[in-house]
XYZ file of C-alpha atoms in Angstrom:
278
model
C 31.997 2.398 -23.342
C 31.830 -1.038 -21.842
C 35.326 -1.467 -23.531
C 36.778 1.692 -21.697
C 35.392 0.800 -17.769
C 36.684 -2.685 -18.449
C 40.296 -2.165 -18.814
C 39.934 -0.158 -15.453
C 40.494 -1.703 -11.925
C 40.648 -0.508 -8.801
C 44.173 -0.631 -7.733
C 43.886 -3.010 -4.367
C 47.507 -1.389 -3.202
C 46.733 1.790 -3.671
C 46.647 4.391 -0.782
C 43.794 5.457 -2.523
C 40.374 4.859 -1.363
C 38.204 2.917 -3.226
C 35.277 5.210 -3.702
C 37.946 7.542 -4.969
C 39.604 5.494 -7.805
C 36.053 4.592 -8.653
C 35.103 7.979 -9.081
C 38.069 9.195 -10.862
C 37.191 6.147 -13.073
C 34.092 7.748 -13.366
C 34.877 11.100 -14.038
C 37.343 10.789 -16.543
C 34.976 8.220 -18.924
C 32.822 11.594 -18.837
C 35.513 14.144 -19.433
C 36.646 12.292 -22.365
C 33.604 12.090 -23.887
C 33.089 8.286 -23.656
C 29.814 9.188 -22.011
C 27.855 11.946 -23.137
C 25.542 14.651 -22.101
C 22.680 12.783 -21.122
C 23.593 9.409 -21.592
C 22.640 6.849 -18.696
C 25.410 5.490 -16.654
C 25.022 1.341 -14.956
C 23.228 1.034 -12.046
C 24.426 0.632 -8.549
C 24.910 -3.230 -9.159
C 26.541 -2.925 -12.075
C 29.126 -1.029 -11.358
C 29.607 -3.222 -7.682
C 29.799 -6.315 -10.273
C 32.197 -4.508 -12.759
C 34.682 -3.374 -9.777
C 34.267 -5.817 -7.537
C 33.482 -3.152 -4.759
C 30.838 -2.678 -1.859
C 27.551 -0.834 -2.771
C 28.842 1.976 -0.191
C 31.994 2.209 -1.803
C 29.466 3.367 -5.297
C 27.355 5.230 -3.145
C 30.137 7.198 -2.163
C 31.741 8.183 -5.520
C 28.415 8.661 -7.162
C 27.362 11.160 -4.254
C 30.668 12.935 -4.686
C 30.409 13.071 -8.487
C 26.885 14.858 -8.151
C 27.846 17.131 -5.616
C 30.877 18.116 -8.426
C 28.294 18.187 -11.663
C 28.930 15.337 -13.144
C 25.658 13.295 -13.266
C 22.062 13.751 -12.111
C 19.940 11.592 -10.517
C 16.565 10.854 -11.011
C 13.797 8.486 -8.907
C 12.756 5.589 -10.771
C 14.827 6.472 -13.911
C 18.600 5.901 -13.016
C 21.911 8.195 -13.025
C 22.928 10.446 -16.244
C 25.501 12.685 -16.920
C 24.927 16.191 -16.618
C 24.558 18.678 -18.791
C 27.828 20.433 -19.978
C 29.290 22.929 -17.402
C 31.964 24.938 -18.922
C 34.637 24.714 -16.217
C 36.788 28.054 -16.611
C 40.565 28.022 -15.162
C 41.692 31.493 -13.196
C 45.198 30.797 -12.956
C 46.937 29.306 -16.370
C 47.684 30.461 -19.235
C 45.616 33.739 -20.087
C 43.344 33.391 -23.137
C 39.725 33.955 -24.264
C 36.897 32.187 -24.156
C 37.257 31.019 -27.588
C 40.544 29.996 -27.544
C 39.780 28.254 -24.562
C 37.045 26.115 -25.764
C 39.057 24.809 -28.508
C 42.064 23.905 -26.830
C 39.432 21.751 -24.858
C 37.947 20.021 -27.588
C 34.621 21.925 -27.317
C 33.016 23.986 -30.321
C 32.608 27.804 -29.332
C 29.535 29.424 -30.942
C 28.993 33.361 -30.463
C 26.230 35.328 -31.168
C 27.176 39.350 -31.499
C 24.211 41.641 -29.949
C 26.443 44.700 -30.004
C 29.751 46.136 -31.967
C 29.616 49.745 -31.742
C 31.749 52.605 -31.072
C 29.846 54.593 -27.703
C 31.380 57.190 -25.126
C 32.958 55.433 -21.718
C 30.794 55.799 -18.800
C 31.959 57.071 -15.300
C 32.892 53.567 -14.652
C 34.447 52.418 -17.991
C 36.319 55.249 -18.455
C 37.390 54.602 -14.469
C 38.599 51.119 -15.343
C 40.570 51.884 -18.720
C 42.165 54.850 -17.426
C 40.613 57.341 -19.848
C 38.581 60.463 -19.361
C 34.523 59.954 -18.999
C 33.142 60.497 -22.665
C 35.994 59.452 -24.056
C 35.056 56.925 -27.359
C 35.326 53.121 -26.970
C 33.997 49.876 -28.657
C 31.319 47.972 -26.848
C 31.414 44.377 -27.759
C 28.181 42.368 -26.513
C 28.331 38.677 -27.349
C 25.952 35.548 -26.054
C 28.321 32.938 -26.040
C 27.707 29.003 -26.147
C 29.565 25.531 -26.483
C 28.675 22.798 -28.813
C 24.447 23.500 -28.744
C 22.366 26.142 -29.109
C 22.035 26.851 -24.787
C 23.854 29.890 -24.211
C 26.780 29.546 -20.922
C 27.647 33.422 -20.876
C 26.808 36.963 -21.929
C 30.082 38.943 -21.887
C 30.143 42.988 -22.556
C 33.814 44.342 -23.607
C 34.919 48.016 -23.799
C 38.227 48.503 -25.426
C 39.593 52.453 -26.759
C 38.192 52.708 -29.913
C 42.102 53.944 -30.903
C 43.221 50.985 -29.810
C 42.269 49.087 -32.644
C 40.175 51.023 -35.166
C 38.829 47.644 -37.314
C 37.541 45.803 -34.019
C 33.995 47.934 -34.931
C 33.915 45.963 -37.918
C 35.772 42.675 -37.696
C 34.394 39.421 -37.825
C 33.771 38.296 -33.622
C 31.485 35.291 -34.692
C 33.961 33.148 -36.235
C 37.345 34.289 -34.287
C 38.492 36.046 -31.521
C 38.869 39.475 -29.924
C 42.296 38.543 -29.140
C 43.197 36.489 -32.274
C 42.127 40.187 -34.059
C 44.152 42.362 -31.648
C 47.138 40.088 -31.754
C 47.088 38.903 -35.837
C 45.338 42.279 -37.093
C 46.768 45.090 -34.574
C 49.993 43.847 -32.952
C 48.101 43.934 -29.583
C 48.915 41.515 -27.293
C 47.030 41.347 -23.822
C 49.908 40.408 -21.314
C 47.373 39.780 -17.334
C 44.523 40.325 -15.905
C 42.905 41.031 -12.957
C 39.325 39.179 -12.217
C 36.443 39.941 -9.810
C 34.147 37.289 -8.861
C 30.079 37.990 -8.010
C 27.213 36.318 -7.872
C 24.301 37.982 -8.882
C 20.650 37.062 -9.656
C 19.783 37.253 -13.697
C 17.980 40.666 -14.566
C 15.213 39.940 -17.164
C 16.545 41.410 -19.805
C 19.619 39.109 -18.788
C 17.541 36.255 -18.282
C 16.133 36.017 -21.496
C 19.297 36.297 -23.500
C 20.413 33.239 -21.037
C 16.936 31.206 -21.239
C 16.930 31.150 -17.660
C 14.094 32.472 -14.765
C 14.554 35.705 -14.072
C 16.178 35.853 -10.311
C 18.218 33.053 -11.524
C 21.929 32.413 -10.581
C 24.876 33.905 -12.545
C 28.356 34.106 -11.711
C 29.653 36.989 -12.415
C 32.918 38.540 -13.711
C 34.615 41.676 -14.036
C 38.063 41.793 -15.597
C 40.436 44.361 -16.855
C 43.245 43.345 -19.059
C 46.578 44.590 -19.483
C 49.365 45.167 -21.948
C 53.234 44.434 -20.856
C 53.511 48.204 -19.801
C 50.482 47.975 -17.491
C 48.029 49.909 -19.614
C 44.936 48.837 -19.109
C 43.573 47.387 -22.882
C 39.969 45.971 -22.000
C 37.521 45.696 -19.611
C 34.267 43.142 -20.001
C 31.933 41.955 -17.876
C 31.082 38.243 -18.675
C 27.868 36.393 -16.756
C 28.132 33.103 -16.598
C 24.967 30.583 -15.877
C 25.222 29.253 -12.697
C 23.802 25.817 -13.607
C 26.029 25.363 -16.603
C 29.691 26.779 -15.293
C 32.231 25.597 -12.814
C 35.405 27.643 -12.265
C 38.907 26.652 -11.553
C 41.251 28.364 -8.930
C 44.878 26.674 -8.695
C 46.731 28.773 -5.272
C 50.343 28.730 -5.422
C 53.081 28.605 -2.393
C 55.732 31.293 -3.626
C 59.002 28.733 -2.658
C 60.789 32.683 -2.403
C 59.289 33.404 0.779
C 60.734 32.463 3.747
C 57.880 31.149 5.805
C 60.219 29.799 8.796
C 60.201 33.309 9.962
C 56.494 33.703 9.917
C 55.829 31.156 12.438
C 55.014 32.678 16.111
C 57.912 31.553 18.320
C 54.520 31.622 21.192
C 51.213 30.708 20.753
C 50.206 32.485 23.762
C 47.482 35.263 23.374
C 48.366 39.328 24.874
C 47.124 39.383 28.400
C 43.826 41.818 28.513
C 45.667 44.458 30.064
C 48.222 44.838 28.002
C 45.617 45.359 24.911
C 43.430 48.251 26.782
C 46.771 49.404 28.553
C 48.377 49.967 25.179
C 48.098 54.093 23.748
C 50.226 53.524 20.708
């Protein structure tokens, strides 16, 4: 570790502030694993000494770094990193959870509380455009990263004729959409998310190892094939403490946003707006 933060400097030139090269420093020692969950990061005066940089200028970065996740601070004891939050993108390339872990170096784990074939609820049935009744697999899996503390519980509800062996395939050690895809031809095209956050039910709670009353993010999604049929819908919960999600926005350059600008600033007069009967 020492070898890592002491081929860094703080670029002197840079537009840069200071606080925010250190922290970037900072950040990406943790994201790549040179520090762990946990581990104890140098003091205050260390890290002045090592960057040749103000004690404000630490301050600064190491607030900003806790406000983000990254470490925990405790009285008398010193700065740590965190505990592992699972940050989760919205916009990239769309892919499970699975999938996801292990294209980020992380270890998925999944535990499967339910694979069975039930009817669709009202609201199911609403979201997979099929008739109430109708049969479809409910996949429940407690899912978890590198330890035994579970991140997420996610529910899915696919038709069951969309992929007959899903009741009985293997969803500990692959996949849902490595099965659709290598095992059914399926192939889940977008998706549209919902974002909540809810308090953790007990039954929820347990399953999580949190309080009751505690936190979750939750997410509702429905997934598509290329012609717009819907293919699944789950419901994933997400520990608040231990997940961080990702939003990247987009300008679309097709627009043309020189006509959107008011050629006035100036507000209707009042009379105008009650006067108006259209």
């Amino acid at each position: 570790m020492d070898t890592y933060l002491n081929a860094r400097r703080i670029d002197r030139d840079s537009y840069l502030p200071y606080y925010i090269q250190l922290k970037e420093i900072l950040c990406t020692a943790i994201d790549q694993h040179h520090w762990e969950p946990g581990d104890r990061i140098p003091g205050e005066p260390e890290l002045c000494d090592m960057f040749g940089v103000s004690r404000t200028v630490v301050r600064q970065a190491l607030n900003e770094m806790e406000h983000e996740g990254y470490i925990t601070r405790e009285k008398g004891k010193g700065t740590f990193v965190a505990q592992l939050k699972i940050r989760e993108s919205l916009m990239q390339k769309l892919t499970g959870f699975y999938q996801d872990m292990i294209d980020r170096g992380f270890t998925p784990r999944t535990r499967v509380l339910k694979q069975r074939i039930v009817k669709a609820s009202a609201k199911v049935a609403d979201h997979l455009e099929i008739a109430e009744g109708e049969p479809v697999i409910e996949i429940r899996r407690l899912r978890s990263v590198d330890e035994d503390v579970p991140l997420l519980l996610v529910t899915s509800y696919l038709p069951a004729n969309l992929c007959p062996l899903l009741a009985q395939a293997d969803l500990e050690n692959q996949s849902l959409y490595t099965v659709l895809e290598s095992h059914c031809g399926i192939f889940i095209m977008r998706g549209r998310r919902f974002i909540e956050a809810v308090a953790a039910r007990p039954d929820e709670a347990e399953l999580l190892q949190v309080e009751p009353g505690s936190p979750l993010v939750m997410i509702d999604s429905i997934s598509y094939d290329d012609n717009n049929t819907p293919l699944e819908y789950y419901r994933a919960l997400h520990r608040g403490d231990r997940s961080r999600f990702e939003i990247e926005l987009l300008r679309l350059p097709e627009r043309d946003f020189k006509n959107e600008v008011p050629t006035s600033t100036s507000l209707p007069h009042a009379n105008s707006l009650t006067n108006d009967k259209s």
